[in-house]
C-alpha cells in the first residue's frame, strides 16, 4: 500500500476530528489542543513536559573518582562500550524521528514525535556531558566512535540503521510499520541491558551520577515506548488491512531478532564478569521484556516461561521518584511531579 507524505500548508485539509488519520490523512497541521482525536496525547504531552531535565544539574564528581579508582577493568570496558552504543541509539533517534513524522498525518502525534526528538537530543548531549566529565578528550573520542571499529557493536547498529534507511529509501506502509516496530524495539529492548548495568553499578555503590542520568533517560524512554505502542495500536484500529498474517509474522521475527541481539550484546559487554549481573539474568530479563512488549501491542508472548520479571531491583532503581540521590533531594520537586501519569509499560 502506498503512503502519502504529509502535506505542509494545506488549506483544504480536514478539520473534523473524525476524519483524522495516523497515516494517509488530509491534515491541516494545525495544533489544536482542544480537539484531539487521540485523547491519550493530553496525558502523554503533560508527562513529556514534566519530565524536562538538564544533564549538567546532575553531579558527576563522585563518578569521576569512581571511574578511575573503584571500577574494575571489566566494569570500565563495559561502561565505555555501553555508552558508545547508547550514544549511537539516541543520536540516530534524534535524526530519524522527523523521517517518520513526515508521513504521520495526525497533528497531535506529530507534536509528540517532535517532543521525543527534543528529548533524544538531550540524551545525546547528556552522554557528552558524562564523557567530558569522566574521561580525557582522547578517551572521549574513542568511546564516541567505538561502534565504528567494534565488530559486534557495528553489527547491532547496522541492524537498526538498515531498517531505518530502508524506509527512507522505500517509503510504503509496510516499511513504515517496520520502522515503527524498530522504534518500539529500540525504545523497549535495546536500552535495557545498558540501563541494567548502570543501575547495578549504583547498587554496588559506584557511579551514582551516571545512574541518575540514566534514570532520567529511562523515564523519557518509557514515554517513547508508550507513544510507539499507542501508534501501533491506533494503526491496528484504523488500518487493520496493513496487519496481514505475513507482516504480523515479520513483526514477531523482528522482536525475536531484537531480543537475540540484545542478549548477545549483554553477554558480550557484561557477561559473567560483573558482580551482580550474569548471563542467565540478562537472558531471562530481556526475554521477559520481549514478552511484555509483544503483549502490550496485542500479540502473544513469544518466550515460554519468561513472564516474571527476574530483575525487580531494576524497576525499583529506575523509578526517578523513589530513588533520590543527595543532590536530587536538595532540588525542588519540579522533576518529580511527573510520576502520576506514567503509563505502565
Ligand atoms: Fe533517548
Ligand atoms: Fe527514546
CSV table of C-alpha atoms and ligand atoms in Angstrom, one decimal:
chain,number,residue,atom,x,y,z
A,1,UNK,CA,0.0,0.0,0.0
A,2,UNK,CA,1.2,3.5,-0.8
A,3,UNK,CA,1.8,6.1,1.8
A,4,UNK,CA,1.4,9.8,1.2
A,5,UNK,CA,3.9,12.3,2.6
A,6,UNK,CA,2.2,14.7,5.0
A,7,UNK,CA,1.3,18.0,3.2
A,8,UNK,CA,2.7,21.1,4.8
A,9,UNK,CA,0.5,24.1,4.0
A,10,UNK,CA,-2.9,22.6,3.2
A,11,UNK,CA,-5.8,25.0,3.2
A,12,UNK,CA,-8.2,22.3,2.1
A,13,UNK,CA,-7.2,19.9,4.9
A,14,UNK,CA,-9.9,18.2,7.0
A,15,UNK,CA,-10.9,20.0,10.2
A,16,UNK,CA,-13.3,17.3,11.5
A,17,UNK,CA,-11.8,15.2,14.3
A,18,UNK,CA,-13.4,12.1,13.0
A,19,UNK,CA,-11.5,12.4,9.7
A,20,UNK,CA,-8.1,12.5,11.4
A,21,UNK,CA,-5.9,9.5,10.5
A,22,UNK,CA,-2.4,8.4,11.7
A,23,UNK,CA,-1.4,7.8,8.0
A,24,UNK,CA,-2.8,9.0,4.7
A,25,UNK,CA,-5.0,11.6,6.3
A,26,UNK,CA,-5.7,15.1,4.9
A,27,UNK,CA,-4.1,17.2,7.7
A,28,UNK,CA,-4.0,21.0,8.1
A,29,UNK,CA,-1.1,20.6,10.5
A,30,UNK,CA,-2.9,22.9,13.0
A,31,UNK,CA,-2.0,22.1,16.6
A,32,UNK,CA,-5.4,22.3,18.2
A,33,UNK,CA,-5.1,21.2,21.9
A,34,UNK,CA,-8.8,21.3,22.4
A,35,UNK,CA,-9.8,19.0,19.7
A,36,UNK,CA,-7.8,15.8,19.7
A,37,UNK,CA,-8.9,12.6,18.2
A,38,UNK,CA,-6.2,10.6,20.2
A,39,UNK,CA,-7.1,11.8,23.7
A,40,UNK,CA,-4.2,9.9,25.3
A,41,UNK,CA,-2.0,12.5,23.8
A,42,UNK,CA,-3.1,15.0,26.5
A,43,UNK,CA,-1.6,12.8,29.2
A,44,UNK,CA,1.4,12.0,27.1
A,45,UNK,CA,2.2,15.6,26.4
A,46,UNK,CA,1.8,16.6,30.1
A,47,UNK,CA,4.2,13.8,31.1
A,48,UNK,CA,6.7,14.8,28.4
A,49,UNK,CA,6.8,18.4,29.6
A,50,UNK,CA,7.0,17.4,33.3
A,51,UNK,CA,9.9,15.1,32.5
A,52,UNK,CA,12.1,18.0,31.4
A,53,UNK,CA,15.6,17.8,32.9
A,54,UNK,CA,19.0,19.3,32.4
A,55,UNK,CA,22.1,17.0,32.3
A,56,UNK,CA,24.5,19.5,33.9
A,57,UNK,CA,22.4,19.7,37.0
A,58,UNK,CA,23.5,16.2,37.9
A,59,UNK,CA,26.6,16.0,39.9
A,60,UNK,CA,29.2,13.6,38.5
A,61,UNK,CA,32.2,14.4,40.8
A,62,UNK,CA,31.9,11.0,42.6
A,63,UNK,CA,31.7,9.3,39.2
A,64,UNK,CA,35.0,10.9,38.1
A,65,UNK,CA,36.7,9.4,41.2
A,66,UNK,CA,34.9,6.0,40.9
A,67,UNK,CA,35.7,5.6,37.2
A,68,UNK,CA,39.4,5.9,38.0
A,69,UNK,CA,39.6,4.3,41.4
A,70,UNK,CA,36.7,2.0,42.0
A,71,UNK,CA,35.6,0.4,38.8
A,72,UNK,CA,37.2,-2.9,37.9
A,73,UNK,CA,38.8,-3.1,34.5
A,74,UNK,CA,35.9,-5.2,33.2
A,75,UNK,CA,33.4,-2.6,34.5
A,76,UNK,CA,35.3,0.2,32.9
A,77,UNK,CA,35.3,-1.5,29.5
A,78,UNK,CA,31.6,-2.3,29.8
A,79,UNK,CA,30.9,1.3,30.8
A,80,UNK,CA,32.7,2.6,27.7
A,81,UNK,CA,31.1,0.1,25.3
A,82,UNK,CA,27.6,0.6,26.7
A,83,UNK,CA,27.9,4.3,26.5
A,84,UNK,CA,29.1,4.0,22.9
A,85,UNK,CA,26.0,2.0,22.0
A,86,UNK,CA,23.6,4.4,23.8
A,87,UNK,CA,25.2,7.4,22.2
A,88,UNK,CA,24.5,5.8,18.8
A,89,UNK,CA,20.9,4.9,19.6
A,90,UNK,CA,20.0,8.4,20.9
A,91,UNK,CA,21.8,10.1,18.0
A,92,UNK,CA,20.1,8.0,15.3
A,93,UNK,CA,16.7,8.6,17.1
A,94,UNK,CA,17.2,12.3,17.1
A,95,UNK,CA,18.0,12.2,13.3
A,96,UNK,CA,15.3,9.7,12.3
A,97,UNK,CA,12.1,10.7,14.1
A,98,UNK,CA,11.5,13.6,11.6
A,99,UNK,CA,11.5,11.0,8.8
A,100,UNK,CA,8.7,9.1,10.5
A,101,UNK,CA,6.9,12.4,11.3
A,102,UNK,CA,6.9,13.3,7.6
A,103,UNK,CA,4.3,10.5,7.0
A,104,UNK,CA,2.2,10.8,10.1
A,105,UNK,CA,-0.9,12.9,9.3
A,106,UNK,CA,-2.3,13.4,12.8
A,107,UNK,CA,-1.1,16.7,14.2
A,108,UNK,CA,-1.2,15.7,17.9
A,109,UNK,CA,1.0,12.7,17.1
A,110,UNK,CA,3.4,15.0,15.2
A,111,UNK,CA,3.6,17.1,18.3
A,112,UNK,CA,4.6,14.1,20.5
A,113,UNK,CA,7.3,12.9,18.0
A,114,UNK,CA,8.7,16.4,18.0
A,115,UNK,CA,9.0,16.4,21.8
A,116,UNK,CA,10.5,13.0,21.6
A,117,UNK,CA,13.1,14.2,19.1
A,118,UNK,CA,14.0,17.1,21.5
A,119,UNK,CA,14.4,14.6,24.4
A,120,UNK,CA,16.6,12.3,22.2
A,121,UNK,CA,18.8,15.4,21.6
A,122,UNK,CA,19.1,16.0,25.3
A,123,UNK,CA,20.0,12.3,25.8
A,124,UNK,CA,22.8,12.6,23.2
A,125,UNK,CA,24.1,15.7,24.9
A,126,UNK,CA,23.9,14.1,28.4
A,127,UNK,CA,26.4,11.4,27.2
A,128,UNK,CA,28.8,14.1,26.1
A,129,UNK,CA,28.5,15.7,29.5
A,130,UNK,CA,29.3,12.3,31.1
A,131,UNK,CA,32.3,11.8,28.9
A,132,UNK,CA,33.6,15.3,29.2
A,133,UNK,CA,33.4,15.0,33.0
A,134,UNK,CA,34.8,11.5,33.4
A,135,UNK,CA,37.2,10.9,30.5
A,136,UNK,CA,40.2,12.5,28.8
A,137,UNK,CA,39.4,14.1,25.4
A,138,UNK,CA,41.2,11.2,23.7
A,139,UNK,CA,39.2,8.6,25.5
A,140,UNK,CA,36.0,10.6,24.9
A,141,UNK,CA,36.6,10.5,21.1
A,142,UNK,CA,37.4,6.8,21.2
A,143,UNK,CA,34.2,6.0,23.0
A,144,UNK,CA,32.0,8.2,20.8
A,145,UNK,CA,33.1,6.3,17.7
A,146,UNK,CA,33.9,2.9,19.2
A,147,UNK,CA,30.9,1.5,17.3
A,148,UNK,CA,32.7,2.0,14.0
A,149,UNK,CA,35.5,-0.4,14.9
A,150,UNK,CA,34.0,-2.9,17.3
A,151,UNK,CA,32.5,-5.6,15.1
A,152,UNK,CA,29.8,-6.6,17.4
A,153,UNK,CA,28.7,-3.1,18.1
A,154,UNK,CA,28.7,-2.2,14.4
A,155,UNK,CA,26.6,-5.3,13.6
A,156,UNK,CA,24.0,-4.2,16.1
A,157,UNK,CA,23.9,-0.6,14.9
A,158,UNK,CA,23.7,-1.8,11.3
A,159,UNK,CA,20.6,-3.8,12.0
A,160,UNK,CA,18.8,-0.7,13.3
A,161,UNK,CA,20.3,1.7,10.8
A,162,UNK,CA,19.4,-0.6,7.8
A,163,UNK,CA,15.8,-0.8,8.9
A,164,UNK,CA,15.6,3.0,9.2
A,165,UNK,CA,17.3,3.5,5.9
A,166,UNK,CA,15.0,1.1,4.2
A,167,UNK,CA,12.0,3.2,5.0
A,168,UNK,CA,13.7,6.4,3.8
A,169,UNK,CA,14.7,4.7,0.5
A,170,UNK,CA,11.4,2.9,0.0
A,171,UNK,CA,8.6,4.6,1.9
A,172,UNK,CA,5.5,2.4,1.8
A,173,UNK,CA,3.1,1.4,4.6
A,174,UNK,CA,4.8,-1.9,5.2
A,175,UNK,CA,8.2,-0.3,5.6
A,176,UNK,CA,6.7,2.4,7.8
A,177,UNK,CA,5.2,-0.2,10.1
A,178,UNK,CA,8.6,-1.9,10.2
A,179,UNK,CA,10.3,1.3,11.1
A,180,UNK,CA,7.7,2.0,13.8
A,181,UNK,CA,8.3,-1.5,15.1
A,182,UNK,CA,12.1,-1.0,15.0
A,183,UNK,CA,11.5,2.2,17.1
A,184,UNK,CA,9.4,0.2,19.6
A,185,UNK,CA,12.1,-2.5,19.9
A,186,UNK,CA,14.8,0.1,20.2
A,187,UNK,CA,12.9,2.0,23.0
A,188,UNK,CA,11.7,-1.1,24.7
A,189,UNK,CA,14.5,-3.7,24.4
A,190,UNK,CA,17.8,-2.2,23.2
A,191,UNK,CA,18.4,0.2,26.0
A,192,UNK,CA,17.7,-2.3,28.7
A,193,UNK,CA,20.9,-4.3,29.4
A,194,UNK,CA,22.7,-1.0,29.4
A,195,UNK,CA,20.3,0.5,31.9
A,196,UNK,CA,20.6,-2.6,34.0
A,197,UNK,CA,24.4,-2.3,34.0
A,198,UNK,CA,24.2,1.3,35.3
A,199,UNK,CA,21.7,0.5,38.0
A,200,UNK,CA,23.8,-2.4,39.0
A,201,UNK,CA,26.8,-0.2,39.4
A,202,UNK,CA,24.8,2.1,41.6
A,203,UNK,CA,23.7,-0.9,43.7
A,204,UNK,CA,27.3,-1.7,44.2
A,205,UNK,CA,27.9,1.9,45.4
A,206,UNK,CA,29.6,3.0,42.2
A,207,UNK,CA,28.9,5.8,39.6
A,208,UNK,CA,25.8,7.4,41.3
A,209,UNK,CA,25.6,10.4,39.0
A,210,UNK,CA,25.7,8.2,35.9
A,211,UNK,CA,22.9,6.1,37.2
A,212,UNK,CA,20.9,9.3,37.8
A,213,UNK,CA,21.5,10.5,34.2
A,214,UNK,CA,20.3,7.0,33.1
A,215,UNK,CA,17.3,7.2,35.3
A,216,UNK,CA,16.1,10.4,33.6
A,217,UNK,CA,16.8,8.9,30.2
A,218,UNK,CA,15.0,5.8,31.2
A,219,UNK,CA,11.9,7.8,32.3
A,220,UNK,CA,11.9,9.6,28.9
A,221,UNK,CA,12.3,6.3,27.0
A,222,UNK,CA,9.3,4.9,28.9
A,223,UNK,CA,7.2,7.7,27.4
A,224,UNK,CA,8.6,7.0,23.9
A,225,UNK,CA,7.7,3.4,24.3
A,226,UNK,CA,4.2,4.4,25.4
A,227,UNK,CA,4.0,6.7,22.3
A,228,UNK,CA,5.0,4.0,19.8
A,229,UNK,CA,2.8,1.3,21.5
A,230,UNK,CA,-0.1,3.7,21.0
A,231,UNK,CA,0.8,4.5,17.4
A,232,UNK,CA,0.8,0.8,16.6
A,233,UNK,CA,-2.5,0.2,18.4
A,234,UNK,CA,-4.1,3.2,16.6
A,235,UNK,CA,-2.9,1.8,13.3
A,236,UNK,CA,-4.3,-1.6,14.2
A,237,UNK,CA,-7.7,0.1,14.6
A,238,UNK,CA,-7.6,2.5,11.6
A,239,UNK,CA,-5.7,0.3,9.1
A,240,UNK,CA,-6.3,-3.3,10.0
A,241,UNK,CA,-5.6,-4.2,6.4
A,242,UNK,CA,-1.8,-3.5,6.9
A,243,UNK,CA,-1.6,-6.2,9.6
A,244,UNK,CA,-1.6,-9.2,7.3
A,245,UNK,CA,-0.6,-12.6,8.6
A,246,UNK,CA,2.7,-12.2,6.8
A,247,UNK,CA,3.5,-8.8,8.3
A,248,UNK,CA,2.5,-9.9,11.7
A,249,UNK,CA,4.9,-12.8,11.4
A,250,UNK,CA,7.6,-10.4,10.3
A,251,UNK,CA,6.9,-8.2,13.3
A,252,UNK,CA,7.3,-11.1,15.7
A,253,UNK,CA,10.5,-12.1,13.9
A,254,UNK,CA,11.8,-8.6,14.3
A,255,UNK,CA,11.2,-8.7,18.0
A,256,UNK,CA,12.9,-12.1,18.3
A,257,UNK,CA,15.9,-10.7,16.4
A,258,UNK,CA,16.0,-7.6,18.6
A,259,UNK,CA,15.8,-9.7,21.8
A,260,UNK,CA,18.5,-12.1,20.4
A,261,UNK,CA,20.8,-9.1,19.6
A,262,UNK,CA,20.3,-7.5,22.9
A,263,UNK,CA,21.1,-10.8,24.8
A,264,UNK,CA,24.2,-11.4,22.6
A,265,UNK,CA,25.3,-7.9,23.3
A,266,UNK,CA,24.7,-8.1,27.0
A,267,UNK,CA,26.7,-11.3,27.1
A,268,UNK,CA,29.5,-9.7,25.2
A,269,UNK,CA,29.8,-6.5,27.2
A,270,UNK,CA,28.7,-7.7,30.6
A,271,UNK,CA,28.8,-11.5,30.6
A,272,UNK,CA,29.7,-13.1,33.9
A,273,UNK,CA,32.4,-10.6,34.6
A,274,UNK,CA,30.5,-8.0,36.6
A,275,UNK,CA,29.4,-8.5,40.2
A,276,UNK,CA,25.6,-8.5,40.5
A,277,UNK,CA,24.7,-9.5,36.9
A,278,UNK,CA,25.3,-12.7,34.9
A,279,UNK,CA,24.5,-14.1,31.5
A,280,UNK,CA,21.4,-16.0,32.8
A,281,UNK,CA,19.9,-12.9,34.3
A,282,UNK,CA,20.5,-10.9,31.1
A,283,UNK,CA,18.9,-13.7,29.1
A,284,UNK,CA,15.8,-14.0,31.3
A,285,UNK,CA,15.3,-10.3,31.8
A,286,UNK,CA,15.5,-9.4,28.1
A,287,UNK,CA,13.2,-12.3,27.1
A,288,UNK,CA,10.8,-11.1,29.8
A,289,UNK,CA,10.9,-7.7,28.3
A,290,UNK,CA,10.3,-9.1,24.8
A,291,UNK,CA,7.2,-10.9,26.2
A,292,UNK,CA,5.6,-7.8,27.8
A,293,UNK,CA,6.4,-5.6,24.8
A,294,UNK,CA,4.6,-8.0,22.5
A,295,UNK,CA,1.6,-8.3,24.9
A,296,UNK,CA,1.4,-4.5,25.1
A,297,UNK,CA,0.7,-4.4,21.3
A,298,UNK,CA,-1.8,-7.2,21.3
A,299,UNK,CA,0.5,-10.1,20.4
A,300,UNK,CA,1.1,-13.4,22.3
A,301,UNK,CA,4.1,-13.9,24.5
A,302,UNK,CA,7.0,-15.2,22.4
A,303,UNK,CA,9.1,-16.9,25.1
A,304,UNK,CA,7.5,-19.6,27.3
A,305,UNK,CA,8.4,-19.4,31.0
A,306,UNK,CA,9.6,-15.8,30.9
A,307,UNK,CA,6.6,-14.0,32.2
A,308,UNK,CA,8.0,-12.9,35.6
A,309,UNK,CA,10.5,-10.1,36.0
A,310,UNK,CA,13.7,-11.7,37.2
A,311,UNK,CA,15.3,-8.3,38.0
A,312,UNK,CA,12.7,-6.4,40.0
A,313,UNK,CA,15.5,-4.3,41.5
A,314,UNK,CA,15.9,-2.7,38.1
A,315,UNK,CA,12.4,-1.4,38.2
A,316,UNK,CA,12.9,0.0,41.7
A,317,UNK,CA,16.2,1.7,40.8
A,318,UNK,CA,14.6,3.0,37.6
A,319,UNK,CA,11.9,4.9,39.4
A,320,UNK,CA,13.0,8.5,39.3
A,321,UNK,CA,10.7,9.4,42.1
A,322,UNK,CA,11.6,6.8,44.6
A,323,UNK,CA,15.4,6.8,44.4
A,324,UNK,CA,16.8,10.1,45.4
A,325,UNK,CA,20.5,11.0,45.4
A,326,UNK,CA,21.6,13.6,47.9
A,327,UNK,CA,21.7,16.1,45.0
A,328,UNK,CA,18.3,15.2,43.9
A,329,UNK,CA,16.8,15.6,47.3
A,330,UNK,CA,18.2,19.0,47.5
A,331,UNK,CA,16.2,20.1,44.5
A,332,UNK,CA,12.6,21.2,44.4
A,333,UNK,CA,10.1,18.5,43.4
A,334,UNK,CA,9.6,20.0,40.0
A,335,UNK,CA,11.2,17.0,38.3
A,336,UNK,CA,9.4,14.5,40.5
A,337,UNK,CA,5.8,15.5,39.8
A,338,UNK,CA,5.7,13.6,36.5
A,339,UNK,CA,5.2,10.3,38.2
A,340,UNK,CA,1.5,10.3,38.4
A,341,UNK,CA,0.9,10.0,34.7
A,342,UNK,CA,3.5,7.3,33.8
A,343,UNK,CA,1.9,4.7,31.7
A,344,UNK,CA,2.6,1.2,33.0
A,345,UNK,CA,4.5,-0.5,30.2
B,1,LIG,FE1,16.7,8.5,24.2
B,2,LIG,FE1,13.7,7.3,23.0
